[in-house]
mmCIF file of C-alpha atoms and ligand atoms in Angstrom:
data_model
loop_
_atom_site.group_PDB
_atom_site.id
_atom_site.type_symbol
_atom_site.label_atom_id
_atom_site.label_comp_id
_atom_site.label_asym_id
_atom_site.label_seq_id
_atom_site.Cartn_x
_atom_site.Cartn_y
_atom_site.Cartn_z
ATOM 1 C CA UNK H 1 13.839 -17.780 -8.353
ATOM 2 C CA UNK H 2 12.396 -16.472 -12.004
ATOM 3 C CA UNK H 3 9.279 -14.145 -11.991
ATOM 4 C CA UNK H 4 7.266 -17.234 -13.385
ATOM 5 C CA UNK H 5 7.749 -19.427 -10.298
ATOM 6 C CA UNK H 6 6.864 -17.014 -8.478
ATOM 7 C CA UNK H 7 3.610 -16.111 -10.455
ATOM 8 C CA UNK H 8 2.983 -19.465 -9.740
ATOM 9 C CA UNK H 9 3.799 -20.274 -6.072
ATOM 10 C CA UNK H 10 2.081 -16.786 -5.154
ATOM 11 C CA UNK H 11 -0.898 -17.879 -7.295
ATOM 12 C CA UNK H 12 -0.571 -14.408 -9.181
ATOM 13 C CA UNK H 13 -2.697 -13.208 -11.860
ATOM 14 C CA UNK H 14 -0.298 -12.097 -14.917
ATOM 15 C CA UNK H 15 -1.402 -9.482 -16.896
ATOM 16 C CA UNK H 16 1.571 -8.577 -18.770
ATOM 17 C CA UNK H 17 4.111 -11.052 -19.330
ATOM 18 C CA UNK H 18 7.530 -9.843 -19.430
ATOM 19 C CA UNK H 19 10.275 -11.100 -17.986
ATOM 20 C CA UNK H 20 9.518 -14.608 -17.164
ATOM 21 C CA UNK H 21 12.712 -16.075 -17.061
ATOM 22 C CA UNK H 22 14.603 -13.008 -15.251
ATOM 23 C CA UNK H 23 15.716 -13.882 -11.693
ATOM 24 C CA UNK H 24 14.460 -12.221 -8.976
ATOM 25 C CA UNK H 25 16.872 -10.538 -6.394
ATOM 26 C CA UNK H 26 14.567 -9.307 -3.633
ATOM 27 C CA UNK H 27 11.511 -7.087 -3.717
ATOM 28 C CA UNK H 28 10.950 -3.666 -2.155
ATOM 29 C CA UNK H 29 7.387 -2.661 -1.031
ATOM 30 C CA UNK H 30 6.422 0.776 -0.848
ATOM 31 C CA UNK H 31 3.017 2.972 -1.883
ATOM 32 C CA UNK H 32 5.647 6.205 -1.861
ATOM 33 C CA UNK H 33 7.183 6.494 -4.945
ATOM 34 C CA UNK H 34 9.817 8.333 -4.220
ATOM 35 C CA UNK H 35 11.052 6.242 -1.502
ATOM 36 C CA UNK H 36 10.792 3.680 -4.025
ATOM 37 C CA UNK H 37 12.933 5.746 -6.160
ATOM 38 C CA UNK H 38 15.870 6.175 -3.832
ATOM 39 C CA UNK H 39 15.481 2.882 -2.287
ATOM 40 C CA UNK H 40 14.346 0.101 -4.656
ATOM 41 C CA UNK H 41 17.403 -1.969 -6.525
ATOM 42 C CA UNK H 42 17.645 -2.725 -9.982
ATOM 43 C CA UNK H 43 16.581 -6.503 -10.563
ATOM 44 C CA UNK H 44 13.979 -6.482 -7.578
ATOM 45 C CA UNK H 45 10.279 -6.809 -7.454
ATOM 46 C CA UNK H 46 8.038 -3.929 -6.136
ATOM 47 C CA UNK H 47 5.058 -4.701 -4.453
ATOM 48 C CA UNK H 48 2.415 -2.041 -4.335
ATOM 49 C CA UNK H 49 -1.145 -0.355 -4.235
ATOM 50 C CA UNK H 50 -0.504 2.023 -6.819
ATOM 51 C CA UNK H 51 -1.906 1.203 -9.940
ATOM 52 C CA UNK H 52 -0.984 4.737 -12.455
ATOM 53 C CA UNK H 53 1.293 5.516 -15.062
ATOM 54 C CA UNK H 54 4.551 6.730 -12.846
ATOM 55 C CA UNK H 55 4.718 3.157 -11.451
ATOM 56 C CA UNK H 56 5.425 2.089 -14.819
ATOM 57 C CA UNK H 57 7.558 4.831 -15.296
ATOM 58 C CA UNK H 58 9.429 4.477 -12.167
ATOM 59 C CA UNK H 59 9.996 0.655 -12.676
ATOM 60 C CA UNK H 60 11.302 1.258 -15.913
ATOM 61 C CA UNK H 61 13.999 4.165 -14.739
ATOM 62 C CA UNK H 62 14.515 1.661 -12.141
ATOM 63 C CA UNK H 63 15.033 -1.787 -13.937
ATOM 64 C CA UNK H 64 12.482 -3.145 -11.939
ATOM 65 C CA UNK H 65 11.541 -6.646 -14.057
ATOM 66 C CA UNK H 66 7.940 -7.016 -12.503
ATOM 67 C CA UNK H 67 5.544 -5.258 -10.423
ATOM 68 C CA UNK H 68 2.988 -6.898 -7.664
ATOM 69 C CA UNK H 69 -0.055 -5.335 -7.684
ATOM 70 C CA UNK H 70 -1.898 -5.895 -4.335
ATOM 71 C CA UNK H 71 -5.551 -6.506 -3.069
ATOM 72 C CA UNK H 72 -6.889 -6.850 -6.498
ATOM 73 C CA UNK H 73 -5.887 -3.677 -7.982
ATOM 74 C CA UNK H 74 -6.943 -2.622 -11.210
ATOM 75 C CA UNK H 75 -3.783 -0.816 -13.341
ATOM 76 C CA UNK H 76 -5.105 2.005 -15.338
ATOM 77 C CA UNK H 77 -5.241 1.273 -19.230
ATOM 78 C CA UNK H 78 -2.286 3.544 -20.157
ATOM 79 C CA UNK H 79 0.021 1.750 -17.358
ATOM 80 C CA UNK H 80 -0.808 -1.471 -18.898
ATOM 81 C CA UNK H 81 0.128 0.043 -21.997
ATOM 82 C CA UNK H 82 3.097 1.804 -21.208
ATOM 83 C CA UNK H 83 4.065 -1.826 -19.504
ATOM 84 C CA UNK H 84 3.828 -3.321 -22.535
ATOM 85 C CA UNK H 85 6.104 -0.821 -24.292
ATOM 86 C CA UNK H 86 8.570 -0.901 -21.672
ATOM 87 C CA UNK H 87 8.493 -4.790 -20.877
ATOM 88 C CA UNK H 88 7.412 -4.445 -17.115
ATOM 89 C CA UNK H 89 6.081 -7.662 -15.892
ATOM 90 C CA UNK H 90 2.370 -6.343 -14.159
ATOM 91 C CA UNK H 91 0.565 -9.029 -11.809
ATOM 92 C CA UNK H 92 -1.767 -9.150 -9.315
ATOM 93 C CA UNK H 93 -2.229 -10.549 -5.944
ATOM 94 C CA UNK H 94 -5.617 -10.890 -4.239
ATOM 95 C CA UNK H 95 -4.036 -10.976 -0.968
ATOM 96 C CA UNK H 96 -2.621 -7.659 0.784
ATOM 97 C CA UNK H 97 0.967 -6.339 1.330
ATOM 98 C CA UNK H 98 1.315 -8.192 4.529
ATOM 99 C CA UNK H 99 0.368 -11.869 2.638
ATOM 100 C CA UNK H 100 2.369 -11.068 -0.480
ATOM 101 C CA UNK H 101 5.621 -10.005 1.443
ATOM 102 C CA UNK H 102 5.491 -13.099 3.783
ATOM 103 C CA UNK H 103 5.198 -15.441 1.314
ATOM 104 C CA UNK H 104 7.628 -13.746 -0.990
ATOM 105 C CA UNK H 105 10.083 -13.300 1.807
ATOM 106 C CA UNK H 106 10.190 -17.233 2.120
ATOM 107 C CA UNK H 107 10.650 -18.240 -1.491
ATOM 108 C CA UNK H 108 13.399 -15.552 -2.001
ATOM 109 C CA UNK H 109 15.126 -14.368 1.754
ATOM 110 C CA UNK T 1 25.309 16.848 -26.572
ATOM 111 C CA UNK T 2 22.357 18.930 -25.703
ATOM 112 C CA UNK T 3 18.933 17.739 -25.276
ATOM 113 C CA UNK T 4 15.961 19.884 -24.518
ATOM 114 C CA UNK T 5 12.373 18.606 -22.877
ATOM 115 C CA UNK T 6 8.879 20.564 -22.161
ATOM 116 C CA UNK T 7 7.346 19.664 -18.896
ATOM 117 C CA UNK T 8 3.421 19.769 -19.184
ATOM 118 C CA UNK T 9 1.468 21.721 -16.585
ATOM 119 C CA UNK T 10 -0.432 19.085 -14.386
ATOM 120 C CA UNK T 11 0.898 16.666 -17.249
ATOM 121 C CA UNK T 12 1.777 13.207 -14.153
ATOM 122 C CA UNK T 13 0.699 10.790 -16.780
ATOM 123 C CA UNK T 14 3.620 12.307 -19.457
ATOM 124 C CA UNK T 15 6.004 12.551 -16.981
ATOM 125 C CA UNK T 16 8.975 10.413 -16.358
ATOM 126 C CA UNK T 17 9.194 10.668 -20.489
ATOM 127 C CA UNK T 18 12.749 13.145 -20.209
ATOM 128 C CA UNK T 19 14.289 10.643 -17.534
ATOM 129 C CA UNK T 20 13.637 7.679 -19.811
ATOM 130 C CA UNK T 21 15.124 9.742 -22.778
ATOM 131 C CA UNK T 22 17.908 10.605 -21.817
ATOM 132 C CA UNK T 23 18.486 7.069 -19.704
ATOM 133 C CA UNK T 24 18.628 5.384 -23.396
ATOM 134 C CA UNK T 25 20.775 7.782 -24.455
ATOM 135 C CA UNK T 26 23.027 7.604 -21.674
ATOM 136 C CA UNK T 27 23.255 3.690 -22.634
ATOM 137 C CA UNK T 28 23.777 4.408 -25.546
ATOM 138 C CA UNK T 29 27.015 6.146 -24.871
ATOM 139 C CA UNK T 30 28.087 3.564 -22.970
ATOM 140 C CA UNK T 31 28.308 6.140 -19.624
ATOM 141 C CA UNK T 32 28.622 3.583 -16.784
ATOM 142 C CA UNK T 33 25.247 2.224 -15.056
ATOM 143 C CA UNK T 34 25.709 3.223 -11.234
ATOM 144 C CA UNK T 35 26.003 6.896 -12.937
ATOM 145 C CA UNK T 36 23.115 6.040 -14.973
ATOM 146 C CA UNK T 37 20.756 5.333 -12.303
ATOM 147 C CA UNK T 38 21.504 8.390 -10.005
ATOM 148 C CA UNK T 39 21.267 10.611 -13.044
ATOM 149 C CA UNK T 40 17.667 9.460 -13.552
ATOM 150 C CA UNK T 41 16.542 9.529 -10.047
ATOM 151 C CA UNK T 42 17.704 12.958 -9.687
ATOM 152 C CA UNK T 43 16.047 14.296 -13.319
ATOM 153 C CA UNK T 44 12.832 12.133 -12.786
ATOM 154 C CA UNK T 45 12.752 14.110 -9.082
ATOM 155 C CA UNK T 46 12.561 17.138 -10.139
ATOM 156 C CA UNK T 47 10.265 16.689 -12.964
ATOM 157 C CA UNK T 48 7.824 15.559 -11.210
ATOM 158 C CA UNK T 49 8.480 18.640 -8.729
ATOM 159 C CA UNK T 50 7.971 20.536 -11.565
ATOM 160 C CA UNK T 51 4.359 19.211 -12.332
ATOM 161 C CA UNK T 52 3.288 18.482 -8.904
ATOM 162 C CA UNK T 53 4.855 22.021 -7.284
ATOM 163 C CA UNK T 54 4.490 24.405 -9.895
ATOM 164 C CA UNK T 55 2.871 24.571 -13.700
ATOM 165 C CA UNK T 56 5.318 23.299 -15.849
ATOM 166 C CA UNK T 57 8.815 24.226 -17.483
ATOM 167 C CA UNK T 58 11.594 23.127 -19.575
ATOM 168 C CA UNK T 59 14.339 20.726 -19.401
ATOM 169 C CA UNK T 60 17.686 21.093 -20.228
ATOM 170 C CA UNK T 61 20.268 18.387 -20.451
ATOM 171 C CA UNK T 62 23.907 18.305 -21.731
ATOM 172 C CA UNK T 63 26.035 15.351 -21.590
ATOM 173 C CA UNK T 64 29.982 15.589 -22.282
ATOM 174 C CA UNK T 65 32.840 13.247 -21.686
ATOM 175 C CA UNK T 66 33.410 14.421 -17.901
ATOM 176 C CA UNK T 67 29.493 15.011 -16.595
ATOM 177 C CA UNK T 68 25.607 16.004 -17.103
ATOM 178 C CA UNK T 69 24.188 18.793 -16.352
ATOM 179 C CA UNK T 70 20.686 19.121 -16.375
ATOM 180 C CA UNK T 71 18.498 22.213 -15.936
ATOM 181 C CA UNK T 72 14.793 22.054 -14.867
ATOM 182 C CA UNK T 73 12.831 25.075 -15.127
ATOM 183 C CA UNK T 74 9.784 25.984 -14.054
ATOM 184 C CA UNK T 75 7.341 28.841 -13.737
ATOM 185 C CA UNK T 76 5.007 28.417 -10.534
ATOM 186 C CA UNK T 77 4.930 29.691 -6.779
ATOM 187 C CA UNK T 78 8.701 28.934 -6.004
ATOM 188 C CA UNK T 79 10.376 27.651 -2.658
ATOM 189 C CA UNK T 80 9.430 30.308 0.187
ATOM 190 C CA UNK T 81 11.958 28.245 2.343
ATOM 191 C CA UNK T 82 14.539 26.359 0.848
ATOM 192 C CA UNK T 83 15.945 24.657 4.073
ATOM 193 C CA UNK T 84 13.045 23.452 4.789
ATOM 194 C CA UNK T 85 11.944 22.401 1.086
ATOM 195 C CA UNK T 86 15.498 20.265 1.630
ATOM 196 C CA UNK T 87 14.604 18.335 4.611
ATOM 197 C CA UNK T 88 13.369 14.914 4.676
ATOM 198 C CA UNK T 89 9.663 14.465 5.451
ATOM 199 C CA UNK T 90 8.590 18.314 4.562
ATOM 200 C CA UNK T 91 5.916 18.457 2.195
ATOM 201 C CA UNK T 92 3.528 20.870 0.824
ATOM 202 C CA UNK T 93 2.144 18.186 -1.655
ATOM 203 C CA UNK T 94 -1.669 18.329 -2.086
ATOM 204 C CA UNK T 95 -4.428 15.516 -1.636
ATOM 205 C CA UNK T 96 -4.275 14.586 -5.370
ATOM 206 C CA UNK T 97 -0.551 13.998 -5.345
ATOM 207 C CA UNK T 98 -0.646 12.286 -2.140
ATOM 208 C CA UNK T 99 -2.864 10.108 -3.466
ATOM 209 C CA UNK T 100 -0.564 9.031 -5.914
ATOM 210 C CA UNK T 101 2.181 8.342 -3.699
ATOM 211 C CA UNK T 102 4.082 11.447 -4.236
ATOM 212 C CA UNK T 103 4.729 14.082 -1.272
ATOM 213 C CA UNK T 104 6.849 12.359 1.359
ATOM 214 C CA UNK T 105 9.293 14.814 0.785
ATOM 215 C CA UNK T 106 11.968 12.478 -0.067
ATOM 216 C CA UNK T 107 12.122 14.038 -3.978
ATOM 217 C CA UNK T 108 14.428 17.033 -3.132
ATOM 218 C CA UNK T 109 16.858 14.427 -0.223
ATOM 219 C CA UNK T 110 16.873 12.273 -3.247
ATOM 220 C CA UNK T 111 18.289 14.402 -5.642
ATOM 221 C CA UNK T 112 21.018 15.407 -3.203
ATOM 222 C CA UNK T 113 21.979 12.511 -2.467
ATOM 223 C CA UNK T 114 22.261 10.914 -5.771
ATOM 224 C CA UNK T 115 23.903 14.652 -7.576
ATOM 225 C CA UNK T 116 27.118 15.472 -7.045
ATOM 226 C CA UNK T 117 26.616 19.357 -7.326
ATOM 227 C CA UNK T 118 22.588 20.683 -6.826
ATOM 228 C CA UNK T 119 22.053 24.272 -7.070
ATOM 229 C CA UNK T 120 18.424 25.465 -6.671
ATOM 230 C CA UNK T 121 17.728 29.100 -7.698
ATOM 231 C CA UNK T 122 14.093 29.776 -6.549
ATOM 232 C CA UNK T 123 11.506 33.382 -6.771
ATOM 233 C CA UNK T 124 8.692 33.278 -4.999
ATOM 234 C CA UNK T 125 5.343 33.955 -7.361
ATOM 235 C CA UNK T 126 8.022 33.672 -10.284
ATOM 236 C CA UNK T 127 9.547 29.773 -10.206
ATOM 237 C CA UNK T 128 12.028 27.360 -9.713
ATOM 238 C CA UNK T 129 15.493 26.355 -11.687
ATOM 239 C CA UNK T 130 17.387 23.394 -10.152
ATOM 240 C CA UNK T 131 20.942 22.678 -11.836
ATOM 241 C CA UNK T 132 22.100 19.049 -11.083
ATOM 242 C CA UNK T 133 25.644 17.877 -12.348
ATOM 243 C CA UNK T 134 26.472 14.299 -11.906
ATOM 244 C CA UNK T 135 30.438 13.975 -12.491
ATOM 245 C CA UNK T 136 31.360 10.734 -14.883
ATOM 246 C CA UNK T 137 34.965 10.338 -13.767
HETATM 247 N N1 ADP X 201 9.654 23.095 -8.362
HETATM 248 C C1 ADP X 201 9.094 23.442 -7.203
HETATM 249 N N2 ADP X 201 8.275 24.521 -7.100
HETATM 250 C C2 ADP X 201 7.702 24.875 -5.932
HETATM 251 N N3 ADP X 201 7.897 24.200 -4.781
HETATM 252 C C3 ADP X 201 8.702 23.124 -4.810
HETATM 253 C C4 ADP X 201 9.341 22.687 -6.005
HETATM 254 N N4 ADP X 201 10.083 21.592 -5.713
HETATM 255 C C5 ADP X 201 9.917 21.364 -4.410
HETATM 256 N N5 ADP X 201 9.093 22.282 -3.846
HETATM 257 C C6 ADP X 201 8.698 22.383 -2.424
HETATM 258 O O1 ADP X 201 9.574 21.591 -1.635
HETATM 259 C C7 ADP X 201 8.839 20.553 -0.960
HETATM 260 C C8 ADP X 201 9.694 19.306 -0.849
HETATM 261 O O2 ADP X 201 9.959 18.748 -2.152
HETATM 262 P P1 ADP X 201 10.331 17.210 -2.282
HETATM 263 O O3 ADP X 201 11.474 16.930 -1.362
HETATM 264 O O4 ADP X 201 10.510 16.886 -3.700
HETATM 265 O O5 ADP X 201 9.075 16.462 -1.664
HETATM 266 P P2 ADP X 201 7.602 16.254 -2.263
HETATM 267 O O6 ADP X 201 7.660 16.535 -3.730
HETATM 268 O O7 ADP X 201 7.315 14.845 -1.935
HETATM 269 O O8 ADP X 201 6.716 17.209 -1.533
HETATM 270 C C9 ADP X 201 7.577 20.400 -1.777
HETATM 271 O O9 ADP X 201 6.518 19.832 -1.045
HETATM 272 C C10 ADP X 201 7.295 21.851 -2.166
HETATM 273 O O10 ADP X 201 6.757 22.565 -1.090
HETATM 274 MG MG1 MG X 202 9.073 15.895 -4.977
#
């Protein structure tokens, strides 16, 4: 499944669009970056709370194609930025970890 | 090839900038990508050790046909215990950088695990060098 259909199905709110058309692996979902560092795989998702720089950072390292926001979180300007210079995918759920993995798990497992 | 890289003190926002330098350039020579991503886990740990644990350093990286060794140095409080520092879990991370989702002491287990030599020379009250060599053949 691309990262558009599931921007769609997940009803997700895009706000940087990168990636569209890359196919989607799997999805790790950690708040501890470094776990997400030794333990994420290139080409999956990461769904998350944190909303600063690193995660950008750590996504890119990582060749993460597009990060799930949860809970309405609000990325800080210079992750946005340093999305858009990297081509990170950034979108947002309003729904919490729990919701976002569920449904995720079903379109992708 | 020999690449150098300041580490700000308290600089989180800047950091991650060395690991995503020398992860282009590692492309670039065409170094193989399993090698690429445990060379950037490991130099991307211990930056961030660097800014979170102590008040900044310098980086040094050099790449030849057989391996990378890179060099992070930094001047702050140093390791009092190093077998401890090493195990999974231990932390001496404060609020702020827990906040961010740093200090689950996974950063050190990481860069064992993904290095194929770590050496970690440490003075307490003086600072902290940790030499990582990842092997390409
Ligand atoms: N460069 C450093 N300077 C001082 N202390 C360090 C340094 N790197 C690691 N440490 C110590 O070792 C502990 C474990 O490090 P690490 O495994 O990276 O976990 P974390 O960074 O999540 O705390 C740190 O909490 C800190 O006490
Ligand atoms: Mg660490």
């Amino acid at each position: 499944m691309t990262v558009k259909e599931i921007i769609e199905k997940l009803d997700l709110q895009c706000l940087n669009e990168a990636n569209l058309d890359t196919e989607v692996t799997g999805a790790y979902a950690s708040d501890l970056l470094s776990d997400v560092m030794g333990n994420a795989r290139s080409g999956q998702m990461w769904i998350t709370m944190q909303t600063h720089k690193n995660v950008t950072a750590i996504a890119s390292l990582k060749d993460i194609p597009a990060v799930i926001i949860v809970k309405n979180g609000v990325p800080d300007e210079d992750m946005l930025e340093h999305a858009k210079d990297e081509d990170i995918c950034i979108l947002v759920s309003k729904e919490a970890t729990f919701e976002v993995c569920g449904k995720l798990w079903e379109l992708i497992k | 090839m020999h690449y150098t890289f300041d580490i700000e003190r308290g600089n989180f926002t800047d950091a991650g900038q060395a690991s995503s330098s020398v992860k282009r350039t590692l492309k670039q020579l065409g170094v193989d990508p399993a090698n690429i991503k445990r060379t950037v886990v490991a130099l991307f740990e211990a930056e961030i050790n660097a800014v979170a644990h102590a008040y900044g350093g310098k980086i040094d990286v050099d790449i030849d046909g057989e391996k990378i060794v890179m060099v992070v140095a930094d001047e702050g409080p140093g390791i009092p215990n190093l077998d401890l520092a090493m195990q999974e879990g231990w932390s001496t991370a404060s609020a702020k950088v827990r906040e961010m989702g740093y200090g689950a002491g996974m950063g050190l287990p990481n860069i064992k695990k993904n290095t194929d030599d770590l050496k970690i020379d440490t003075k307490v009250g003086v600072g902290t060098t940790v030499t990582m060599t990842v092997y390409l053949t």
